[in-house]
PDB file of C-alpha atoms and ligand atoms in Angstrom:
ATOM      1  CA  MET A  65       0.009  -0.075   0.079  1.00  0.00           C
ATOM      2  CA  GLY A  66       1.175   3.529  -0.573  1.00  0.00           C
ATOM      3  CA  SER A  67       0.296   7.136  -1.256  1.00  0.00           C
ATOM      4  CA  ALA A  68      -1.385   9.202  -4.105  1.00  0.00           C
ATOM      5  CA  PRO A  69      -2.001  12.924  -4.532  1.00  0.00           C
ATOM      6  CA  SER A  70      -5.454  13.972  -3.012  1.00  0.00           C
ATOM      7  CA  ASP A  71      -7.676  16.830  -4.339  1.00  0.00           C
ATOM      8  CA  SER A  72      -5.867  19.136  -1.934  1.00  0.00           C
ATOM      9  CA  GLY A  73      -2.530  18.086  -3.159  1.00  0.00           C
ATOM     10  CA  VAL A  74      -1.469  16.600   0.083  1.00  0.00           C
ATOM     11  CA  PRO A  75      -0.498  12.899  -0.506  1.00  0.00           C
ATOM     12  CA  PHE A  76      -3.119  10.489   0.623  1.00  0.00           C
ATOM     13  CA  ALA A  77      -1.681   7.498   2.341  1.00  0.00           C
ATOM     14  CA  ALA A  78      -3.138   4.011   3.087  1.00  0.00           C
ATOM     15  CA  PHE A  79      -1.349   1.544   5.217  1.00  0.00           C
ATOM     16  CA  LYS A  80      -1.990  -1.972   6.222  1.00  0.00           C
ATOM     17  CA  ILE A  81      -1.692  -2.923   9.906  1.00  0.00           C
ATOM     18  CA  LEU A  82      -1.784  -6.336  11.293  1.00  0.00           C
ATOM     19  CA  VAL A  83      -3.501  -7.284  14.656  1.00  0.00           C
ATOM     20  CA  ALA A  84      -1.826 -10.454  16.030  1.00  0.00           C
ATOM     21  CA  GLY A  85      -1.547 -12.336  19.273  1.00  0.00           C
ATOM     22  CA  GLY A  86      -2.607 -15.490  20.865  1.00  0.00           C
ATOM     23  CA  PHE A  87      -5.969 -17.350  20.851  1.00  0.00           C
ATOM     24  CA  GLY A  88      -8.713 -15.129  22.462  1.00  0.00           C
ATOM     25  CA  ALA A  89      -6.427 -12.220  23.109  1.00  0.00           C
ATOM     26  CA  GLY A  90      -8.974  -9.801  21.692  1.00  0.00           C
ATOM     27  CA  LYS A  91      -8.013  -9.252  17.970  1.00  0.00           C
ATOM     28  CA  THR A  92     -11.502  -9.480  16.618  1.00  0.00           C
ATOM     29  CA  THR A  93     -12.792  -7.309  19.370  1.00  0.00           C
ATOM     30  CA  LEU A  94     -10.124  -4.733  18.625  1.00  0.00           C
ATOM     31  CA  VAL A  95     -10.854  -4.529  14.886  1.00  0.00           C
ATOM     32  CA  GLY A  96     -14.647  -4.270  15.598  1.00  0.00           C
ATOM     33  CA  ALA A  97     -14.193  -1.570  18.183  1.00  0.00           C
ATOM     34  CA  ILE A  98     -12.330   0.810  15.858  1.00  0.00           C
ATOM     35  CA  SER A  99     -13.490   0.124  12.342  1.00  0.00           C
ATOM     36  CA  GLU A 100     -15.587   2.807  10.664  1.00  0.00           C
ATOM     37  CA  VAL A 101     -17.034   0.305   8.280  1.00  0.00           C
ATOM     38  CA  ARG A 102     -18.806  -2.842   9.336  1.00  0.00           C
ATOM     39  CA  PRO A 103     -15.935  -5.147   9.990  1.00  0.00           C
ATOM     40  CA  LEU A 104     -15.352  -8.407   8.052  1.00  0.00           C
ATOM     41  CA  HIS A 105     -15.251 -11.217  10.544  1.00  0.00           C
ATOM     42  CA  THR A 106     -14.807 -14.943   9.794  1.00  0.00           C
ATOM     43  CA  GLU A 107     -15.907 -16.338  13.104  1.00  0.00           C
ATOM     44  CA  GLU A 108     -16.883 -20.043  13.537  1.00  0.00           C
ATOM     45  CA  SER A 109     -18.359 -21.639  16.693  1.00  0.00           C
ATOM     46  CA  LEU A 110     -16.172 -23.538  18.896  1.00  0.00           C
ATOM     47  CA  THR A 111     -17.651 -26.952  18.975  1.00  0.00           C
ATOM     48  CA  ARG A 112     -16.966 -30.228  20.982  1.00  0.00           C
ATOM     49  CA  ALA A 113     -15.013 -31.317  17.967  1.00  0.00           C
ATOM     50  CA  SER A 114     -12.214 -28.669  19.024  1.00  0.00           C
ATOM     51  CA  VAL A 115     -11.928 -30.011  22.504  1.00  0.00           C
ATOM     52  CA  GLY A 116      -8.354 -31.077  22.942  1.00  0.00           C
ATOM     53  CA  THR A 117      -7.200 -28.793  20.152  1.00  0.00           C
ATOM     54  CA  ASP A 118      -8.230 -25.423  21.452  1.00  0.00           C
ATOM     55  CA  ASP A 119      -7.026 -24.656  24.855  1.00  0.00           C
ATOM     56  CA  LEU A 120      -9.821 -22.597  26.538  1.00  0.00           C
ATOM     57  CA  THR A 121      -7.879 -22.108  29.874  1.00  0.00           C
ATOM     58  CA  GLY A 122      -8.446 -18.628  31.034  1.00  0.00           C
ATOM     59  CA  VAL A 123     -10.972 -17.920  28.155  1.00  0.00           C
ATOM     60  CA  GLY A 124     -13.620 -20.338  29.186  1.00  0.00           C
ATOM     61  CA  ASN A 125     -16.652 -18.326  28.084  1.00  0.00           C
ATOM     62  CA  LYS A 126     -15.366 -17.938  24.464  1.00  0.00           C
ATOM     63  CA  THR A 127     -17.827 -19.385  22.022  1.00  0.00           C
ATOM     64  CA  THR A 128     -16.267 -18.559  18.621  1.00  0.00           C
ATOM     65  CA  THR A 129     -12.919 -18.331  16.948  1.00  0.00           C
ATOM     66  CA  THR A 130     -11.420 -16.562  13.847  1.00  0.00           C
ATOM     67  CA  VAL A 131     -10.821 -19.071  11.129  1.00  0.00           C
ATOM     68  CA  ALA A 132      -9.437 -16.667   8.411  1.00  0.00           C
ATOM     69  CA  MET A 133      -9.097 -13.060   9.298  1.00  0.00           C
ATOM     70  CA  ASP A 134     -10.774  -9.885  10.571  1.00  0.00           C
ATOM     71  CA  PHE A 135     -10.721  -6.773   8.377  1.00  0.00           C
ATOM     72  CA  GLY A 136     -11.598  -3.064   9.288  1.00  0.00           C
ATOM     73  CA  ARG A 137     -10.761   0.418   8.191  1.00  0.00           C
ATOM     74  CA  LEU A 138      -9.917   3.722  10.070  1.00  0.00           C
ATOM     75  CA  THR A 139      -9.483   7.150   8.546  1.00  0.00           C
ATOM     76  CA  MET A 140      -7.157   9.305  10.589  1.00  0.00           C
ATOM     77  CA  GLY A 141      -7.437  13.068   9.552  1.00  0.00           C
ATOM     78  CA  THR A 142      -8.059  13.612   6.003  1.00  0.00           C
ATOM     79  CA  HIS A 143      -5.082  11.927   4.423  1.00  0.00           C
ATOM     80  CA  LEU A 144      -4.456   8.715   6.255  1.00  0.00           C
ATOM     81  CA  VAL A 145      -6.311   5.474   6.100  1.00  0.00           C
ATOM     82  CA  LEU A 146      -5.357   2.322   8.034  1.00  0.00           C
ATOM     83  CA  TYR A 147      -6.610  -1.035   6.958  1.00  0.00           C
ATOM     84  CA  LEU A 148      -6.503  -3.418   9.849  1.00  0.00           C
ATOM     85  CA  PHE A 149      -6.166  -7.116   9.437  1.00  0.00           C
ATOM     86  CA  GLY A 150      -6.764  -9.395  12.365  1.00  0.00           C
ATOM     87  CA  THR A 151      -4.826 -12.623  12.101  1.00  0.00           C
ATOM     88  CA  PRO A 152      -6.291 -16.008  13.270  1.00  0.00           C
ATOM     89  CA  GLY A 153      -4.872 -16.826  16.674  1.00  0.00           C
ATOM     90  CA  GLN A 154      -4.885 -20.531  16.635  1.00  0.00           C
ATOM     91  CA  GLU A 155      -1.710 -22.450  15.530  1.00  0.00           C
ATOM     92  CA  ARG A 156      -3.448 -24.403  12.969  1.00  0.00           C
ATOM     93  CA  PHE A 157      -4.177 -21.279  10.995  1.00  0.00           C
ATOM     94  CA  TRP A 158      -0.795 -19.778  11.158  1.00  0.00           C
ATOM     95  CA  PHE A 159       0.066 -20.667   7.622  1.00  0.00           C
ATOM     96  CA  MET A 160      -2.034 -17.619   6.666  1.00  0.00           C
ATOM     97  CA  TRP A 161       0.189 -15.002   8.405  1.00  0.00           C
ATOM     98  CA  ASP A 162       2.706 -14.659   5.541  1.00  0.00           C
ATOM     99  CA  GLU A 163      -0.149 -13.740   3.160  1.00  0.00           C
ATOM    100  CA  LEU A 164      -1.716 -11.424   5.662  1.00  0.00           C
ATOM    101  CA  SER A 165       1.502  -9.698   6.613  1.00  0.00           C
ATOM    102  CA  TYR A 166       2.597  -9.108   3.020  1.00  0.00           C
ATOM    103  CA  GLY A 167       3.191  -5.309   2.496  1.00  0.00           C
ATOM    104  CA  ALA A 168       2.148  -4.396   6.064  1.00  0.00           C
ATOM    105  CA  LEU A 169       3.397  -1.186   7.754  1.00  0.00           C
ATOM    106  CA  GLY A 170       3.649  -2.749  11.297  1.00  0.00           C
ATOM    107  CA  ALA A 171       1.749  -4.820  13.710  1.00  0.00           C
ATOM    108  CA  VAL A 172       0.013  -4.770  17.113  1.00  0.00           C
ATOM    109  CA  VAL A 173       0.624  -7.844  19.243  1.00  0.00           C
ATOM    110  CA  LEU A 174      -2.187  -8.264  21.767  1.00  0.00           C
ATOM    111  CA  ALA A 175      -1.104  -9.841  24.928  1.00  0.00           C
ATOM    112  CA  ASP A 176      -3.373 -11.493  27.341  1.00  0.00           C
ATOM    113  CA  THR A 177      -1.631 -11.579  30.770  1.00  0.00           C
ATOM    114  CA  ARG A 178      -3.653 -14.714  31.740  1.00  0.00           C
ATOM    115  CA  ARG A 179      -1.827 -16.456  28.822  1.00  0.00           C
ATOM    116  CA  LEU A 180       1.125 -14.317  28.200  1.00  0.00           C
ATOM    117  CA  VAL A 181       3.108 -17.094  26.596  1.00  0.00           C
ATOM    118  CA  ASP A 182       0.581 -17.276  23.759  1.00  0.00           C
ATOM    119  CA  CYS A 183       1.795 -13.993  22.232  1.00  0.00           C
ATOM    120  CA  PHE A 184       5.460 -15.358  21.934  1.00  0.00           C
ATOM    121  CA  PRO A 185       4.858 -16.742  18.507  1.00  0.00           C
ATOM    122  CA  SER A 186       3.657 -13.318  17.168  1.00  0.00           C
ATOM    123  CA  VAL A 187       6.588 -11.432  18.778  1.00  0.00           C
ATOM    124  CA  ASP A 188       8.881 -13.947  17.363  1.00  0.00           C
ATOM    125  CA  TYR A 189       7.356 -13.859  13.904  1.00  0.00           C
ATOM    126  CA  PHE A 190       7.645  -9.996  13.659  1.00  0.00           C
ATOM    127  CA  GLU A 191      11.158  -9.781  15.158  1.00  0.00           C
ATOM    128  CA  LYS A 192      12.363 -12.402  12.534  1.00  0.00           C
ATOM    129  CA  ARG A 193      10.871 -10.495   9.671  1.00  0.00           C
ATOM    130  CA  GLY A 194      11.997  -7.075  10.867  1.00  0.00           C
ATOM    131  CA  LEU A 195       8.419  -5.708  10.830  1.00  0.00           C
ATOM    132  CA  PRO A 196       7.983  -2.939  13.474  1.00  0.00           C
ATOM    133  CA  PHE A 197       5.454  -3.869  16.157  1.00  0.00           C
ATOM    134  CA  ILE A 198       4.172  -2.836  19.630  1.00  0.00           C
ATOM    135  CA  VAL A 199       2.691  -5.015  22.343  1.00  0.00           C
ATOM    136  CA  ALA A 200      -0.614  -4.023  23.681  1.00  0.00           C
ATOM    137  CA  ILE A 201      -1.620  -5.573  26.879  1.00  0.00           C
ATOM    138  CA  ASN A 202      -5.307  -6.219  26.879  1.00  0.00           C
ATOM    139  CA  CYS A 203      -6.838  -5.625  30.352  1.00  0.00           C
ATOM    140  CA  PHE A 204      -9.379  -8.394  30.809  1.00  0.00           C
ATOM    141  CA  ASP A 205     -11.820  -8.017  33.825  1.00  0.00           C
ATOM    142  CA  GLY A 206     -10.385  -9.996  36.703  1.00  0.00           C
ATOM    143  CA  ALA A 207      -7.000 -10.558  35.101  1.00  0.00           C
ATOM    144  CA  PRO A 208      -4.003  -9.564  37.182  1.00  0.00           C
ATOM    145  CA  THR A 209      -2.614  -6.148  36.218  1.00  0.00           C
ATOM    146  CA  TYR A 210       1.018  -5.974  35.606  1.00  0.00           C
ATOM    147  CA  ASP A 211       3.431  -3.073  34.916  1.00  0.00           C
ATOM    148  CA  PRO A 212       4.071  -2.825  31.145  1.00  0.00           C
ATOM    149  CA  GLU A 213       7.726  -2.882  32.026  1.00  0.00           C
ATOM    150  CA  ASP A 214       7.376  -6.113  33.732  1.00  0.00           C
ATOM    151  CA  VAL A 215       5.591  -7.493  30.586  1.00  0.00           C
ATOM    152  CA  ARG A 216       8.405  -6.244  28.474  1.00  0.00           C
ATOM    153  CA  ILE A 217      10.961  -8.145  30.551  1.00  0.00           C
ATOM    154  CA  ALA A 218       8.804 -11.272  30.653  1.00  0.00           C
ATOM    155  CA  LEU A 219       8.678 -11.206  26.840  1.00  0.00           C
ATOM    156  CA  ASP A 220      12.316 -10.134  26.455  1.00  0.00           C
ATOM    157  CA  LEU A 221      11.421  -7.295  24.153  1.00  0.00           C
ATOM    158  CA  ASP A 222      13.895  -4.856  22.575  1.00  0.00           C
ATOM    159  CA  PRO A 223      13.749  -1.730  24.828  1.00  0.00           C
ATOM    160  CA  ARG A 224      12.645   0.310  21.981  1.00  0.00           C
ATOM    161  CA  VAL A 225       9.479  -1.707  21.348  1.00  0.00           C
ATOM    162  CA  PRO A 226       6.603   0.024  23.093  1.00  0.00           C
ATOM    163  CA  ALA A 227       4.468  -2.045  25.513  1.00  0.00           C
ATOM    164  CA  VAL A 228       1.255  -0.324  26.517  1.00  0.00           C
ATOM    165  CA  LEU A 229      -1.978  -1.130  28.360  1.00  0.00           C
ATOM    166  CA  CYS A 230      -5.251  -1.160  26.500  1.00  0.00           C
ATOM    167  CA  ASP A 231      -8.883  -2.135  26.489  1.00  0.00           C
ATOM    168  CA  ALA A 232      -9.655  -3.728  23.168  1.00  0.00           C
ATOM    169  CA  ARG A 233     -13.255  -2.981  23.489  1.00  0.00           C
ATOM    170  CA  GLN A 234     -12.898   0.750  23.754  1.00  0.00           C
ATOM    171  CA  ARG A 235     -12.528   2.789  20.633  1.00  0.00           C
ATOM    172  CA  ASP A 236     -10.280   5.552  22.226  1.00  0.00           C
ATOM    173  CA  SER A 237      -7.938   3.048  23.667  1.00  0.00           C
ATOM    174  CA  VAL A 238      -7.550   1.258  20.352  1.00  0.00           C
ATOM    175  CA  LYS A 239      -7.016   4.530  18.574  1.00  0.00           C
ATOM    176  CA  GLN A 240      -4.219   5.333  21.057  1.00  0.00           C
ATOM    177  CA  ILE A 241      -2.614   1.934  20.302  1.00  0.00           C
ATOM    178  CA  LEU A 242      -2.649   2.732  16.529  1.00  0.00           C
ATOM    179  CA  ILE A 243      -1.056   6.101  17.111  1.00  0.00           C
ATOM    180  CA  THR A 244       1.557   4.551  19.160  1.00  0.00           C
ATOM    181  CA  LEU A 245       2.186   2.043  16.456  1.00  0.00           C
ATOM    182  CA  VAL A 246       2.460   4.639  13.725  1.00  0.00           C
ATOM    183  CA  GLU A 247       4.772   6.735  15.826  1.00  0.00           C
ATOM    184  CA  HIS A 248       6.960   3.738  16.515  1.00  0.00           C
ATOM    185  CA  VAL A 249       7.224   2.819  12.770  1.00  0.00           C
ATOM    186  CA  LEU A 250       8.276   6.424  11.997  1.00  0.00           C
ATOM    187  CA  ALA A 251      10.850   6.438  14.712  1.00  0.00           C
ATOM    188  CA  SER A 252      12.132   3.054  13.475  1.00  0.00           C
ATOM    189  CA  ARG A 253      12.485   4.305   9.928  1.00  0.00           C
ATOM    190  CA  ILE A 254      14.197   7.546  10.895  1.00  0.00           C
ATOM    191  CA  LYS A 255      16.588   5.606  12.946  1.00  0.00           C
ATOM    192  CA  ASP A 256      17.277   2.995  10.200  1.00  0.00           C
ATOM    193  CA  GLN A 257      17.930   5.939   7.675  1.00  0.00           C
ATOM    194  CA  ALA A 258      20.293   7.653  10.066  1.00  0.00           C
ATOM    195  CA  GLU A 259      22.235   4.520  10.583  1.00  0.00           C
ATOM    196  CA  THR A 260      22.422   3.910   6.758  1.00  0.00           C
ATOM    197  CA  GLU A 261      23.739   7.527   6.246  1.00  0.00           C
ATOM    198  CA  ASN A 262      26.225   7.059   9.053  1.00  0.00           C
ATOM    199  CA  GLU A 263      27.547   4.029   7.478  1.00  0.00           C
ATOM    200  CA  ALA A 264      28.011   5.729   4.173  1.00  0.00           C
ATOM    201  CA  GLU A 265      29.858   8.812   5.793  1.00  0.00           C
ATOM    202  CA  SER A 266      31.864   6.956   8.420  1.00  0.00           C
ATOM    203  CA  PRO A 267      35.505   7.745   8.438  1.00  0.00           C
ATOM    204  CA  PHE A 268      36.092   4.389  10.009  1.00  0.00           C
ATOM    205  CA  GLN A 269      35.013   2.542   6.930  1.00  0.00           C
ATOM    206  CA  ALA A 270      37.455  -0.073   5.883  1.00  0.00           C
ATOM    207  CA  ALA A 271      39.887   1.742   3.642  1.00  0.00           C
ATOM    208  CA  PRO A 272      41.400  -0.124   0.655  1.00  0.00           C
ATOM    209  CA  LEU A 273      44.505  -1.900   1.597  1.00  0.00           C
ATOM    210  CA  PRO A 274      47.660  -0.234   0.422  1.00  0.00           C
ATOM    211  CA  GLU A 275      49.660  -1.989  -2.323  1.00  0.00           C
ATOM    212  CA  PRO A 276      52.136  -4.502  -0.742  1.00  0.00           C
ATOM    213  CA  ALA A 277      55.666  -3.007  -0.780  1.00  0.00           C
ATOM    214  CA  PRO A 278      57.930  -4.628  -3.379  1.00  0.00           C
ATOM    215  CA  ASP A 279      60.031  -7.437  -2.037  1.00  0.00           C
ATOM    216  CA  PRO A 280      63.573  -6.301  -2.205  1.00  0.00           C
ATOM    217  CA  ALA A 281      64.827  -9.897  -2.690  1.00  0.00           C
ATOM    218  CA  VAL A 282      62.696 -10.165  -5.788  1.00  0.00           C
ATOM    219  CA  SER A 283      63.665  -6.764  -7.261  1.00  0.00           C
ATOM    220  CA  GLN A 284      67.516  -7.506  -6.684  1.00  0.00           C
ATOM    221  CA  ALA A 285      67.139 -10.796  -8.679  1.00  0.00           C
TER     222      ALA A 285
HETATM  223  N1  GTP B 656     -13.079  -7.906  29.661  1.00  0.00           N
HETATM  224  C1  GTP B 656     -12.626  -7.814  28.373  1.00  0.00           C
HETATM  225  N2  GTP B 656     -13.110  -8.755  27.499  1.00  0.00           N
HETATM  226  C2  GTP B 656     -12.594  -8.651  26.262  1.00  0.00           C
HETATM  227  C3  GTP B 656     -11.641  -7.736  25.976  1.00  0.00           C
HETATM  228  N3  GTP B 656     -11.210  -7.933  24.593  1.00  0.00           N
HETATM  229  C4  GTP B 656     -11.986  -9.006  24.334  1.00  0.00           C
HETATM  230  N4  GTP B 656     -12.741  -9.379  25.280  1.00  0.00           N
HETATM  231  C5  GTP B 656     -13.707 -10.633  25.096  1.00  0.00           C
HETATM  232  O1  GTP B 656     -12.838 -11.735  25.049  1.00  0.00           O
HETATM  233  C6  GTP B 656     -13.508 -12.658  24.189  1.00  0.00           C
HETATM  234  C7  GTP B 656     -12.359 -13.074  23.083  1.00  0.00           C
HETATM  235  O2  GTP B 656     -12.185 -11.999  22.195  1.00  0.00           O
HETATM  236  P1  GTP B 656     -11.945 -12.015  20.649  1.00  0.00           P
HETATM  237  O3  GTP B 656     -11.875 -10.688  20.073  1.00  0.00           O
HETATM  238  O4  GTP B 656     -12.729 -13.135  19.980  1.00  0.00           O
HETATM  239  O5  GTP B 656     -10.484 -12.646  20.595  1.00  0.00           O
HETATM  240  P2  GTP B 656      -9.545 -13.178  19.401  1.00  0.00           P
HETATM  241  O6  GTP B 656      -8.179 -12.804  19.770  1.00  0.00           O
HETATM  242  O7  GTP B 656     -10.147 -12.554  18.144  1.00  0.00           O
HETATM  243  O8  GTP B 656      -9.769 -14.707  19.445  1.00  0.00           O
HETATM  244  P3  GTP B 656      -9.256 -15.784  18.308  1.00  0.00           P
HETATM  245  O9  GTP B 656      -9.581 -15.208  16.898  1.00  0.00           O
HETATM  246  O10 GTP B 656     -10.138 -16.950  18.416  1.00  0.00           O
HETATM  247  O11 GTP B 656      -7.889 -16.041  18.444  1.00  0.00           O
HETATM  248  C8  GTP B 656     -14.708 -12.006  23.629  1.00  0.00           C
HETATM  249  O12 GTP B 656     -15.792 -12.634  24.287  1.00  0.00           O
HETATM  250  C9  GTP B 656     -14.559 -10.552  23.917  1.00  0.00           C
HETATM  251  O13 GTP B 656     -15.732 -10.011  24.209  1.00  0.00           O
HETATM  252  C10 GTP B 656     -11.140  -6.699  26.921  1.00  0.00           C
HETATM  253  O14 GTP B 656     -10.447  -5.861  26.608  1.00  0.00           O
HETATM  254  N5  GTP B 656     -11.774  -6.936  28.128  1.00  0.00           N
HETATM  255 MG1   MG B 657     -10.611 -13.452  16.452  1.00  0.00          MG
END
């Protein structure tokens, strides 16, 4: 996704953002809370057939699960549109992540402190691909509250990766998460660009090796 001139001449930009995280972390809820269009959901009922496959520990009253993706849209100001793609949380659907993440600007990893370990695969996935992401800790009713810094340490996050508290049901909270992500992406890009320029200008770059001095023994022969 990219940008094109709008009527006012200011470039119009559209970006794709992923919403990832473990099973039941609140991805579908987040996309539904913020989307200005009726969100596309692909929910299917959890049935007895999934007993033994879907671990409902901590999310016992969950009745449906996403089997493909969630999709929503949010316009920010007059020139920025975010397209939100919620990933399926369950391991058996992870094969779709590569398709969904193609061309994404960045990602929100939703963490549920009742099942924190479930967001490791998402963190791992975005770290390996170098896609900027933030961790949003979804505050479920009755779940223990932790300092975001403690969650950062538990997840062994890079100190630059923002970790913030949120309520995926609240539009304002979700909006704040998306602003944090966009700011983080911009900061990452500025840093990457500065590093590239520094490398190009560095006086410490490996200078070409001087020609070896002639071997006197050879020249005398
Ligand atoms: N109390 C509380 N409940 C939430 C919050 N976010 C989601 N829920 C509830 O948690 C349940 C699971 O949310 P979903 O949005 O379906 O989770 P998901 O990550 O999309 O789940 P999968 O697609 O199956 O991986 C739903 O019943 C939501 O109403 C939250 O911030 N607070
Ligand atoms: Mg879902």
